[in-house]
PDB file of C-alpha atoms in Angstrom:
ATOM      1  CA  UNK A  66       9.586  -2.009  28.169  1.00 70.00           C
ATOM      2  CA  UNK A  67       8.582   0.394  30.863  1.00 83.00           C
ATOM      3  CA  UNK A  68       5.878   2.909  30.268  1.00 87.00           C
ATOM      4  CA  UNK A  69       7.406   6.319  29.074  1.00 90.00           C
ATOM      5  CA  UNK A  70       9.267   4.716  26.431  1.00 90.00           C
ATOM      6  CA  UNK A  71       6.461   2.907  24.773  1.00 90.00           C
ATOM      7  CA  UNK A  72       4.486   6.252  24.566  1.00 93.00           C
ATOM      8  CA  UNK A  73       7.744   7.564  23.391  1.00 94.00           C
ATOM      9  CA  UNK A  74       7.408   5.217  20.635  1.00 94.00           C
ATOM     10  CA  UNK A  75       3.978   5.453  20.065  1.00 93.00           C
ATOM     11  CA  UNK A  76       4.574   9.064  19.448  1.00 94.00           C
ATOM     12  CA  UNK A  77       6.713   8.692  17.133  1.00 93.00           C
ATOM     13  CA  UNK A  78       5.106   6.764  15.375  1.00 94.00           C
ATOM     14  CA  UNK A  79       1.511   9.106  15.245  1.00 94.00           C
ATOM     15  CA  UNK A  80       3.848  12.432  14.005  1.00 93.00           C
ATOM     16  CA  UNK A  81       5.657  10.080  11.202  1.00 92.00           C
ATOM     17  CA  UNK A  82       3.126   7.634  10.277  1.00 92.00           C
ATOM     18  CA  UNK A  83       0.166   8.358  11.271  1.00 91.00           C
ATOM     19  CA  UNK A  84      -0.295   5.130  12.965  1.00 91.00           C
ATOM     20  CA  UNK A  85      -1.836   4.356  15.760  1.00 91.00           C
ATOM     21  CA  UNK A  86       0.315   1.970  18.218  1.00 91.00           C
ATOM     22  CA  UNK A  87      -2.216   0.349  21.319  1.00 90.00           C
ATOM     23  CA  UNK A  88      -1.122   0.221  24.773  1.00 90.00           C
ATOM     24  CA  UNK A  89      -2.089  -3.395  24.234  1.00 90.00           C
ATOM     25  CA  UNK A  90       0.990  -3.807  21.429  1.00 89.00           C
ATOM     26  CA  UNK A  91       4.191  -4.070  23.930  1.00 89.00           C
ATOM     27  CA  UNK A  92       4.773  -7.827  22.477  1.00 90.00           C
ATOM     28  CA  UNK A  93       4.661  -6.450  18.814  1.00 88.00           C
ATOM     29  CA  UNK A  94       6.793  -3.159  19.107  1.00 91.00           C
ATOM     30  CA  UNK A  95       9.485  -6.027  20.909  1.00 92.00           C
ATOM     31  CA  UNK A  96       9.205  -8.476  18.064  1.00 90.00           C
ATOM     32  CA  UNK A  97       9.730  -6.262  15.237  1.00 90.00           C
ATOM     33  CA  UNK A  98      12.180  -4.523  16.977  1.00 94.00           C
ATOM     34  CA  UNK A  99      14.215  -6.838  17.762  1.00 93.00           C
ATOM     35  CA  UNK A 100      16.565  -6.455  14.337  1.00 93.00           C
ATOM     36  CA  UNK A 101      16.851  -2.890  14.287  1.00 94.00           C
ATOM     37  CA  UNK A 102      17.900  -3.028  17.826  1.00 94.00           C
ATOM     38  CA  UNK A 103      20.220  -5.635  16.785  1.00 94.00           C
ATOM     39  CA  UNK A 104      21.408  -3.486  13.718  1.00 93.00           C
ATOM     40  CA  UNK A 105      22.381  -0.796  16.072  1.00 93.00           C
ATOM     41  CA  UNK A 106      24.365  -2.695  18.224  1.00 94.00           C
ATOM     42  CA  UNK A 107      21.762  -2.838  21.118  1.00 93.00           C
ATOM     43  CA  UNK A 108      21.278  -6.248  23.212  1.00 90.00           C
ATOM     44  CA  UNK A 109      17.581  -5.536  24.128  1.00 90.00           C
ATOM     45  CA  UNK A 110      14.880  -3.768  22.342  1.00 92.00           C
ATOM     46  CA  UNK A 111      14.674  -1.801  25.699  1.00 92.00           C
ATOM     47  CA  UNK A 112      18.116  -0.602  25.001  1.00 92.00           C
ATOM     48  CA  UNK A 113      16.849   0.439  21.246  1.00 94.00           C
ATOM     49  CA  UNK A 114      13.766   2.708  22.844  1.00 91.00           C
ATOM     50  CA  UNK A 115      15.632   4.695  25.696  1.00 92.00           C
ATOM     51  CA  UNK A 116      17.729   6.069  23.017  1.00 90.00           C
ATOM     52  CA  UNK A 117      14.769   7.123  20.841  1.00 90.00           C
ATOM     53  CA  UNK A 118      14.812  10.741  22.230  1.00 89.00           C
ATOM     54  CA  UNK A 119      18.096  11.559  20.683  1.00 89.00           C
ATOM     55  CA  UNK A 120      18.274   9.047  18.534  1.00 90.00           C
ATOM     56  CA  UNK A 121      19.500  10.234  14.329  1.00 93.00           C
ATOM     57  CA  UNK A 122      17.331  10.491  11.968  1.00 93.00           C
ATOM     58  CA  UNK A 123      18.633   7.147  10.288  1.00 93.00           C
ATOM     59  CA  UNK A 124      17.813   4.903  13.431  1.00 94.00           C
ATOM     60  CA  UNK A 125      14.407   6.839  13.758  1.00 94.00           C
ATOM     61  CA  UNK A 126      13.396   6.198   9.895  1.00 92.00           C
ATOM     62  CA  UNK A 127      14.524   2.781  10.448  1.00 93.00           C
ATOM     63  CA  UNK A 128      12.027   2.011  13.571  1.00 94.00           C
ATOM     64  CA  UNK A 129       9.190   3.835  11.796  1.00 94.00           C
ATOM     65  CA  UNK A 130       9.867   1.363   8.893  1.00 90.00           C
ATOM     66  CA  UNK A 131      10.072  -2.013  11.259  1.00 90.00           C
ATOM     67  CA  UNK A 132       7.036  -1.227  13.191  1.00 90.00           C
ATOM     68  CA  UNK A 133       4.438  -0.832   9.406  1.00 85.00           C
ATOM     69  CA  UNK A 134       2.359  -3.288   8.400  1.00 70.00           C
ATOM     70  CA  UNK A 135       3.958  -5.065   4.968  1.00 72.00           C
ATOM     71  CA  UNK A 136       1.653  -7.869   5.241  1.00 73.00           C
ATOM     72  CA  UNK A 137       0.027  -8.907   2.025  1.00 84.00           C
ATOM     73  CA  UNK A 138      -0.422 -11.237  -0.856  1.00 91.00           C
ATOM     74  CA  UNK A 139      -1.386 -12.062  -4.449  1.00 93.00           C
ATOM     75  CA  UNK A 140      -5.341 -11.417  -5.184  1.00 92.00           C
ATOM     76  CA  UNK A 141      -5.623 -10.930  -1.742  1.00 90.00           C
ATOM     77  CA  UNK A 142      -9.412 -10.225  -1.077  1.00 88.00           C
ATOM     78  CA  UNK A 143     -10.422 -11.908  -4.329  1.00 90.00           C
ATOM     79  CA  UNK A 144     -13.863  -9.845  -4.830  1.00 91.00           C
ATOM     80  CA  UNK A 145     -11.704  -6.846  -4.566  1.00 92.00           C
ATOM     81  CA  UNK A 146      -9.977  -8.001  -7.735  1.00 94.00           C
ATOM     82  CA  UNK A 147     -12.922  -9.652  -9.305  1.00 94.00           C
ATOM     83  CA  UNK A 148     -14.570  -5.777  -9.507  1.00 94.00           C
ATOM     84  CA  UNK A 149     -11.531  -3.997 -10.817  1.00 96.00           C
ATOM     85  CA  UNK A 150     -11.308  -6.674 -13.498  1.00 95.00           C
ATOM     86  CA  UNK A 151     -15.390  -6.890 -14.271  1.00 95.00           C
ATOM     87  CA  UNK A 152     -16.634  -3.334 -13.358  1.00 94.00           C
ATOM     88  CA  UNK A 153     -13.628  -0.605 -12.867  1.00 96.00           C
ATOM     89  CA  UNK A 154     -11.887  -1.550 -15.870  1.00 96.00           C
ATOM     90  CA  UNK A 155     -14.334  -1.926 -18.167  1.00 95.00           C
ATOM     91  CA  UNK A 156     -15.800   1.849 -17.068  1.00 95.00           C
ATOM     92  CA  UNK A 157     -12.832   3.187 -17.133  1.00 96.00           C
ATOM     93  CA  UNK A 158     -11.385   1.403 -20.734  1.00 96.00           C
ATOM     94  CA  UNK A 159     -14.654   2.648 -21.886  1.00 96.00           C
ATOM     95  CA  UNK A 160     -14.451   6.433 -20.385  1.00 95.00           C
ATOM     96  CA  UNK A 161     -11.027   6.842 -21.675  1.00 96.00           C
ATOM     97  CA  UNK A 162     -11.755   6.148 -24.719  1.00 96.00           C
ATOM     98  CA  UNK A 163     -10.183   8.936 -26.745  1.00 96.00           C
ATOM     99  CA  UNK A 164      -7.051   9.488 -24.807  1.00 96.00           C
ATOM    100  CA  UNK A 165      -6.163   6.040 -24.012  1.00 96.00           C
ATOM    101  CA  UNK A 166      -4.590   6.644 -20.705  1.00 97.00           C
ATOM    102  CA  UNK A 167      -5.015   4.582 -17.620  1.00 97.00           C
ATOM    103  CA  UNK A 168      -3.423   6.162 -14.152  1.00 98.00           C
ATOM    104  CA  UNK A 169      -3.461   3.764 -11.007  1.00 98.00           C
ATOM    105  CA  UNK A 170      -1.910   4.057  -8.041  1.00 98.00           C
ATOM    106  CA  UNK A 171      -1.201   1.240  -5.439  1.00 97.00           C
ATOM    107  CA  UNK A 172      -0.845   3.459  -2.074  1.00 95.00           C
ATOM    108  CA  UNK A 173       0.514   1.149  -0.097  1.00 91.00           C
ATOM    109  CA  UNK A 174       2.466  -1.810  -1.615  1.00 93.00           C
ATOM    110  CA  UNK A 175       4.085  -2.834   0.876  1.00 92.00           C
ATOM    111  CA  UNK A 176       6.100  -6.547  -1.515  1.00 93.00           C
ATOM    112  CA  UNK A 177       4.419  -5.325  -4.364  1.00 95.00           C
ATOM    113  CA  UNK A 178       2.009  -8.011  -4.219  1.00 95.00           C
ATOM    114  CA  UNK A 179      -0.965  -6.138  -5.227  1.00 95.00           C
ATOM    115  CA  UNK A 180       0.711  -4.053  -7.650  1.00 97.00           C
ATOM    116  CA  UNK A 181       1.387  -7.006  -9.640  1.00 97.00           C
ATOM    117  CA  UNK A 182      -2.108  -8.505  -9.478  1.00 97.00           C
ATOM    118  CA  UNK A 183      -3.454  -5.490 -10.800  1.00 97.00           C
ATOM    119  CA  UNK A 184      -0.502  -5.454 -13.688  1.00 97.00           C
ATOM    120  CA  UNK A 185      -1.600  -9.209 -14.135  1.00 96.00           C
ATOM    121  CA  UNK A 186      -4.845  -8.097 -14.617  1.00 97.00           C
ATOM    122  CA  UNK A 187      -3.943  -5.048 -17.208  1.00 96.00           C
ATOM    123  CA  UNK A 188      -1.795  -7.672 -19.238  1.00 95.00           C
ATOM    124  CA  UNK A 189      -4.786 -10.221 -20.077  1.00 94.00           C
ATOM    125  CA  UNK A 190      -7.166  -7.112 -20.956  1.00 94.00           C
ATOM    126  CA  UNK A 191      -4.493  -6.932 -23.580  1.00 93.00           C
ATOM    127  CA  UNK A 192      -4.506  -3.489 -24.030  1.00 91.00           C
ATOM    128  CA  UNK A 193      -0.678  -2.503 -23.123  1.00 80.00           C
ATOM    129  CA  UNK A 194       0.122  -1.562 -26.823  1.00 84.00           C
ATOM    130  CA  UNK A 195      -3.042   0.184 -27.518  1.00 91.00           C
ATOM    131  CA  UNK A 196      -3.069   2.363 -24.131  1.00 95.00           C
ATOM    132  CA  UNK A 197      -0.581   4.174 -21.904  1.00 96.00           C
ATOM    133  CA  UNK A 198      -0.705   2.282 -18.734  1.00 96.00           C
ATOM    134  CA  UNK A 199       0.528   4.520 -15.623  1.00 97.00           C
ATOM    135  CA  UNK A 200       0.701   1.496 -12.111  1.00 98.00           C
ATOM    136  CA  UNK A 201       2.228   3.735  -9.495  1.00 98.00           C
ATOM    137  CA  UNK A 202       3.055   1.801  -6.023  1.00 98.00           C
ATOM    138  CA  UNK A 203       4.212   3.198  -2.810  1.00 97.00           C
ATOM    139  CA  UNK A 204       4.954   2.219   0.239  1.00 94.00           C
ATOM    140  CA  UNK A 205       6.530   3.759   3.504  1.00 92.00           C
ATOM    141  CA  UNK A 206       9.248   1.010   3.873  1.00 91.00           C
ATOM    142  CA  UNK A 207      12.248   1.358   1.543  1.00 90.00           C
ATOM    143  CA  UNK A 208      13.041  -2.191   2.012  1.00 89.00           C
ATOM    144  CA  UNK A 209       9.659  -3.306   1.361  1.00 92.00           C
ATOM    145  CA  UNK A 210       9.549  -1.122  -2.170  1.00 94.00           C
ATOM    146  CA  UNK A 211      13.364  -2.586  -2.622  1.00 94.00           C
ATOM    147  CA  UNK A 212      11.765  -5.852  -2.496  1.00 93.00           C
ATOM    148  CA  UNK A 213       8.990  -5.153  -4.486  1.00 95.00           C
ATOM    149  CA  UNK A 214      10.954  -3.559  -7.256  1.00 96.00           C
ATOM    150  CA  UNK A 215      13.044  -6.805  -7.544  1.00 96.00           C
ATOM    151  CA  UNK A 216       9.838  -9.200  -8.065  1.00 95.00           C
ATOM    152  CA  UNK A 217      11.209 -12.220  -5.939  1.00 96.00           C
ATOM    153  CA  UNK A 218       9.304 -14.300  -3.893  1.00 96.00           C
ATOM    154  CA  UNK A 219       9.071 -17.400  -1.892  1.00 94.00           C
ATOM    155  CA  UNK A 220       7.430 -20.337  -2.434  1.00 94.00           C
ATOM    156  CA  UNK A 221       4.521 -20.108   0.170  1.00 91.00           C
ATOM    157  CA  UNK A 222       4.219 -16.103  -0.971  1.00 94.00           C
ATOM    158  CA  UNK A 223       3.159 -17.514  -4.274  1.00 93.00           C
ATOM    159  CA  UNK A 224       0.850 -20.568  -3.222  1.00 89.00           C
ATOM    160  CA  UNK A 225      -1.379 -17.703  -1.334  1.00 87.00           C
ATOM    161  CA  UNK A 226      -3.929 -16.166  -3.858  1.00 84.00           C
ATOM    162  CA  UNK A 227      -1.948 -17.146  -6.655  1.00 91.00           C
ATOM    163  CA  UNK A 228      -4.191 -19.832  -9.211  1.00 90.00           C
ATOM    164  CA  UNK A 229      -1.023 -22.321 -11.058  1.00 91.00           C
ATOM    165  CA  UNK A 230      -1.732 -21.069 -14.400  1.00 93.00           C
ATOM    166  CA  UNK A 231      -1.143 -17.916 -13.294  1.00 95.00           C
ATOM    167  CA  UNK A 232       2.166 -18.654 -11.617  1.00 95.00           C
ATOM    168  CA  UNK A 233       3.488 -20.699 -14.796  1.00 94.00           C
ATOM    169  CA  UNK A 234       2.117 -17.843 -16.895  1.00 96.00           C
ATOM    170  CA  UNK A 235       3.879 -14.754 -15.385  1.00 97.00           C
ATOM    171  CA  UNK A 236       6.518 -16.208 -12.805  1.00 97.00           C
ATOM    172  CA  UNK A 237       9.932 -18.448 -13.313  1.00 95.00           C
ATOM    173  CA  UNK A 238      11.327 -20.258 -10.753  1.00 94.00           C
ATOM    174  CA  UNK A 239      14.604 -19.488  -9.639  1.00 90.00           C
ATOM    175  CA  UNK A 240      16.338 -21.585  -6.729  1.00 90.00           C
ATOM    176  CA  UNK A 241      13.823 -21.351  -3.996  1.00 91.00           C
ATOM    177  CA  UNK A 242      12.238 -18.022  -4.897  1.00 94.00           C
ATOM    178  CA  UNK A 243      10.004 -17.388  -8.094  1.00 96.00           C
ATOM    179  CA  UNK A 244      10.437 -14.103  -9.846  1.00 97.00           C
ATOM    180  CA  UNK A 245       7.392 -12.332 -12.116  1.00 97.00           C
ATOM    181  CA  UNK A 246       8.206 -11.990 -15.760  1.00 97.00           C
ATOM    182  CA  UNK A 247       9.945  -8.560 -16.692  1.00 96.00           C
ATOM    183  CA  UNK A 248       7.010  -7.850 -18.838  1.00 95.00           C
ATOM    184  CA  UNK A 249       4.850  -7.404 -15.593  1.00 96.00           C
ATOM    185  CA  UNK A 250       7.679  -6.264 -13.819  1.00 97.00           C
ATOM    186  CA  UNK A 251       8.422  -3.152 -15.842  1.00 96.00           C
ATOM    187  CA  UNK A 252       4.633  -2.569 -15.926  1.00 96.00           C
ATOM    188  CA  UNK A 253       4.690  -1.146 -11.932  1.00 97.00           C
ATOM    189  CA  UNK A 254       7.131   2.027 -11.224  1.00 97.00           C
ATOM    190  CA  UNK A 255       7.857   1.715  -7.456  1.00 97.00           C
ATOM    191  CA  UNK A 256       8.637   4.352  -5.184  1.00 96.00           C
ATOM    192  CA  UNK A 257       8.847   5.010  -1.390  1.00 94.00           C
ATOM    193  CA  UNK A 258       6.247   7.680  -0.505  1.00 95.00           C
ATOM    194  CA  UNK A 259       4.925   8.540   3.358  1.00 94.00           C
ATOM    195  CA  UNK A 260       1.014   8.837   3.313  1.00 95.00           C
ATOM    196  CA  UNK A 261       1.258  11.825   5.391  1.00 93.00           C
ATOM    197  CA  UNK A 262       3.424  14.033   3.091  1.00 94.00           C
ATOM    198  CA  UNK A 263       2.146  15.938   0.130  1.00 93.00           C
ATOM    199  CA  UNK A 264       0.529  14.371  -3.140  1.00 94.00           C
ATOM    200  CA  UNK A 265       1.324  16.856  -5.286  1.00 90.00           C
ATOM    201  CA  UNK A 266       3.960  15.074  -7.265  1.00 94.00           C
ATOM    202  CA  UNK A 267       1.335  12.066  -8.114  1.00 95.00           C
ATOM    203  CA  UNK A 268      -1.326  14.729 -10.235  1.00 94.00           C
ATOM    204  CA  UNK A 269      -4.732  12.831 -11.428  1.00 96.00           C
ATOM    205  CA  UNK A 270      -5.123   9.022 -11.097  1.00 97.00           C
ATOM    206  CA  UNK A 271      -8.112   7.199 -12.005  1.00 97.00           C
ATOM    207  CA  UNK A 272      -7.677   4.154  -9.390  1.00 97.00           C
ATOM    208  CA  UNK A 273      -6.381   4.404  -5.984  1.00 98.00           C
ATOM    209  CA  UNK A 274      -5.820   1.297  -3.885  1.00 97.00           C
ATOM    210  CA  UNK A 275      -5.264   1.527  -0.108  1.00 95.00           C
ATOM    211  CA  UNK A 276      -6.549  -1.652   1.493  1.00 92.00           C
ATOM    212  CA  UNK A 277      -6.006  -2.612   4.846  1.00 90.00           C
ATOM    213  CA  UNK A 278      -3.889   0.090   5.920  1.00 90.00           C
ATOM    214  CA  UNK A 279      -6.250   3.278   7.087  1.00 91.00           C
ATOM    215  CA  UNK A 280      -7.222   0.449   9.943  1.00 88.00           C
ATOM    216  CA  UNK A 281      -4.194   1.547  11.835  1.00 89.00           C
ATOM    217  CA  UNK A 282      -4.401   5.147  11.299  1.00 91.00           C
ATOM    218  CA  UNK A 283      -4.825   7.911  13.933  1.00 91.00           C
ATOM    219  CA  UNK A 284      -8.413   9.362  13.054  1.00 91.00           C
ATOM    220  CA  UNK A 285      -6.662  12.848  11.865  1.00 92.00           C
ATOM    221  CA  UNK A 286      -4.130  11.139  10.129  1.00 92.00           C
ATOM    222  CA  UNK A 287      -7.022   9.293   8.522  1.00 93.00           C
ATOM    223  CA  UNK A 288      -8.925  12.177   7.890  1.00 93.00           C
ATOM    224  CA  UNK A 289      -6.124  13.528   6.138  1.00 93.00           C
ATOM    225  CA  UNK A 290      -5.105  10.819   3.545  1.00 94.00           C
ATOM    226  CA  UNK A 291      -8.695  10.485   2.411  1.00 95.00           C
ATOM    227  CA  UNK A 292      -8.980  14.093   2.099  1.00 94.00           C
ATOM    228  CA  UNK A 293      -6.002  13.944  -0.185  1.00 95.00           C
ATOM    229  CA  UNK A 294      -6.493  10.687  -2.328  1.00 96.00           C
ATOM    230  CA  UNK A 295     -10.180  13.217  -2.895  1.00 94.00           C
ATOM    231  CA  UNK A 296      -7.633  15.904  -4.417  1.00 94.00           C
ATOM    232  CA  UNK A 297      -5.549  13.679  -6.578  1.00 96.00           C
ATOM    233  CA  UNK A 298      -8.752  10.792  -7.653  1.00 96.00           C
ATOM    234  CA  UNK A 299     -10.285  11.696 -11.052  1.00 96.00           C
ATOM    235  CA  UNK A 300     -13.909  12.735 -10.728  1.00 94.00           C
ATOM    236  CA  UNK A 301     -15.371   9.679 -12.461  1.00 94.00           C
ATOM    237  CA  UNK A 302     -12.675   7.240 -11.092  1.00 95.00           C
ATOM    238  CA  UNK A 303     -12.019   4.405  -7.823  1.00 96.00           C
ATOM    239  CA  UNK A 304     -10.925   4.117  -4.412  1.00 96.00           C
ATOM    240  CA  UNK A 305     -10.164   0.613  -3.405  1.00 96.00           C
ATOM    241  CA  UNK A 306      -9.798   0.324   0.955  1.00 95.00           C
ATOM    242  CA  UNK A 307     -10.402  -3.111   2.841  1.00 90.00           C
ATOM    243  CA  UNK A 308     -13.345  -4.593   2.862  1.00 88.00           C
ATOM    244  CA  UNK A 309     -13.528  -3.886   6.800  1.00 86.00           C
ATOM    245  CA  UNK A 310     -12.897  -0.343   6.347  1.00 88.00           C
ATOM    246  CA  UNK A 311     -15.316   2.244   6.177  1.00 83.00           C
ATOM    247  CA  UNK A 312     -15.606   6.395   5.444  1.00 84.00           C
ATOM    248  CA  UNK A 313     -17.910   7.003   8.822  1.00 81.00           C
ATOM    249  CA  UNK A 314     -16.779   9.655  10.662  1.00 81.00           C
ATOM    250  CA  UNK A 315     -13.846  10.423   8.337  1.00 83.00           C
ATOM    251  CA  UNK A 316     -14.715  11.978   5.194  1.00 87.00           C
ATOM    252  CA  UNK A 317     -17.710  12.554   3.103  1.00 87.00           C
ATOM    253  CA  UNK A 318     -15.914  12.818  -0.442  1.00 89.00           C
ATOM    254  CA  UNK A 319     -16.475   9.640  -1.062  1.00 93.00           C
ATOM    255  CA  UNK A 320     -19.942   7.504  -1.815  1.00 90.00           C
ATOM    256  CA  UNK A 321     -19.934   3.500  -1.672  1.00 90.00           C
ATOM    257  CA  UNK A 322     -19.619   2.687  -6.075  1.00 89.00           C
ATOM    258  CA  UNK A 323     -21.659  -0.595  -5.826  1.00 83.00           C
ATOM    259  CA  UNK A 324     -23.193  -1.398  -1.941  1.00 77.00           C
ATOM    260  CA  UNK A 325     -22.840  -5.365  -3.011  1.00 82.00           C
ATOM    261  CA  UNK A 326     -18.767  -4.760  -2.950  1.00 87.00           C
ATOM    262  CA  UNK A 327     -17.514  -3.694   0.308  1.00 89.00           C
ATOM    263  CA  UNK A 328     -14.730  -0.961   0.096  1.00 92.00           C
ATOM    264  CA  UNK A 329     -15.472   0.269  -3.434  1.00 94.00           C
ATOM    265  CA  UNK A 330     -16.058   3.859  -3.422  1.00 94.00           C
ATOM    266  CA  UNK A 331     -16.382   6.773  -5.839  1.00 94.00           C
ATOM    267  CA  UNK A 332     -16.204  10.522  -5.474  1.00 91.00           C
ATOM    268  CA  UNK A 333     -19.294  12.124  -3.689  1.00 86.00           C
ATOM    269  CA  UNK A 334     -21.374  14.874  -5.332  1.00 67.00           C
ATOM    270  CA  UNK A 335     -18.777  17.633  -2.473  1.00 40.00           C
ATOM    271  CA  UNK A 336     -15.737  17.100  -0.954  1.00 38.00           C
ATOM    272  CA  UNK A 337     -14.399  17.491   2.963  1.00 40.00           C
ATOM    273  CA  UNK A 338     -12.743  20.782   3.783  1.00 42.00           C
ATOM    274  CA  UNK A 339      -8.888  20.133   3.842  1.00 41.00           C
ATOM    275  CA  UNK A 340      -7.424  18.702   6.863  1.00 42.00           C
ATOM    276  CA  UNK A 341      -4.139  20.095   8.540  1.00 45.00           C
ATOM    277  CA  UNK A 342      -2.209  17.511   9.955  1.00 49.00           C
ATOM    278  CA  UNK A 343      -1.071  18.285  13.647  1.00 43.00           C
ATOM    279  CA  UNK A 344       2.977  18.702  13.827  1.00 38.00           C
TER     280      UNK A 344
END
């Protein structure tokens, strides 16, 4: 992979994505590659890139999608989980009170892992007939929200995070995958949605999760998403990142909720100016 084409990639994938790809990453872009190259009828990965400058818009979307992160699993971080189910959702049953309407959105779903554990947690607060439940998860990769939407999973997807009652509970087995209950699985709506584009079509939600994924941002891009999930987040609700990631130098619209939890935040008393993405 000589030089010019990696930053060609790397490019590419800053103006779609907002990700940052590291010098260091030659091995990775190769690896994950490797199938859309095949797909395309290329031998080599190096084939794939020197055709990226004129390449459609179908094989572009394509290595955009094969170069994300969709790395995740069930309960993954458990504290994370252990909040939302102890603190967030007993705030926010108790501030909603008179409408009885819960918005969340899962901003980057990648298998719909998370989305689930949330919708797991949502179904043993019991309140699905009392409340209008809104779980909203997105993801870049239309495979990956393809995936998600179906609700099948391998064996070793479900022995990470997952406890066994919880698995006989809410999952049958089916061959060698296991597939969640339709109860849970009609709880989630699933969509593809680029982080970068506008949120206008999302309006208020009271619960954002976007763990693990601002990590590989471009600082702008960063900038920029946080700056919108400001505009869209209710004033009294959540923002769920990693436990490794952190507002510095990126926006001050948000204020740690609880400094025992890492990556909990709520809104700040002001909000950043807006922040133009460059084209």
């Amino acid at each position: 992979m000589n030089a010019s084409d990696f930053a060609c990639l790397a490019d590419l994938l800053k103006r779609r994505a907002g990700f940052h790809l590291a010098p260091t990453k030659t091995h990775l872009a190769t690896s994950r590659l490797a199938p859309v190259a095949r797909r395309y009828g290329f031998r080599k990965t190096d084939e794939l890139l020197a055709e990226l400058r004129d390449a459609p818009e179908e094989m572009l979307r394509a290595v955009v999608e094969a170069m994300m992160v969709s790395e995740s699993s069930f309960f993954r971080d458990k504290t994370s989980f252990d909040h939302f189910r102890g603190v967030i959702l007993p705030s926010l049953l108790s501030a909603r009170a008179a409408s009885r309407r819960l918005r969340i959105w899962c901003a980057a779903a990648a298998n719909g892992q998370e989305a689930y554990s949330l919708a797991m947690i949502l179904d043993e607060a019991k309140i699905a007939k009392d409340w209008r439940i809104e779980l909203i998860a997105t993801d870049i990769s239309t495979a990956a929200i393809a995936r998600a939407t179906e609700g099948r999973y391998l064996q070793y997807e479900v022995q990470r995070g997952l406890p066994a009652q919880t698995l006989v509970r809410y999952f049958a087995q089916d061959g060698d995958q296991w597939r969640i209950s339709e109860r849970i699985r009609r709880m989630v709506t699933f969509r593809s949605f680029n982080l970068l584009d506008s949120y206008g079509w999302l309006g208020e939600v009271d619960v954002i999760y976007c763990r693990n994924v601002l990590l590989y941002f471009e600082p702008l891009a960063k900038r920029a998403c946080l700056q919108g999930f400001a505009q869209v987040l209710a004033p009294d609700g959540y923002l769920a990142l990693g436990a490794a990631e952190t507002m510095e130098g990126a926006s001050t619209a948000f204020a740690p909720a609880d400094i025992s939890v890492r990556g909990i935040y709520r809104k700040a008393r002001h909000t950043a100016r807006p922040i133009a993405l460059a084209s």
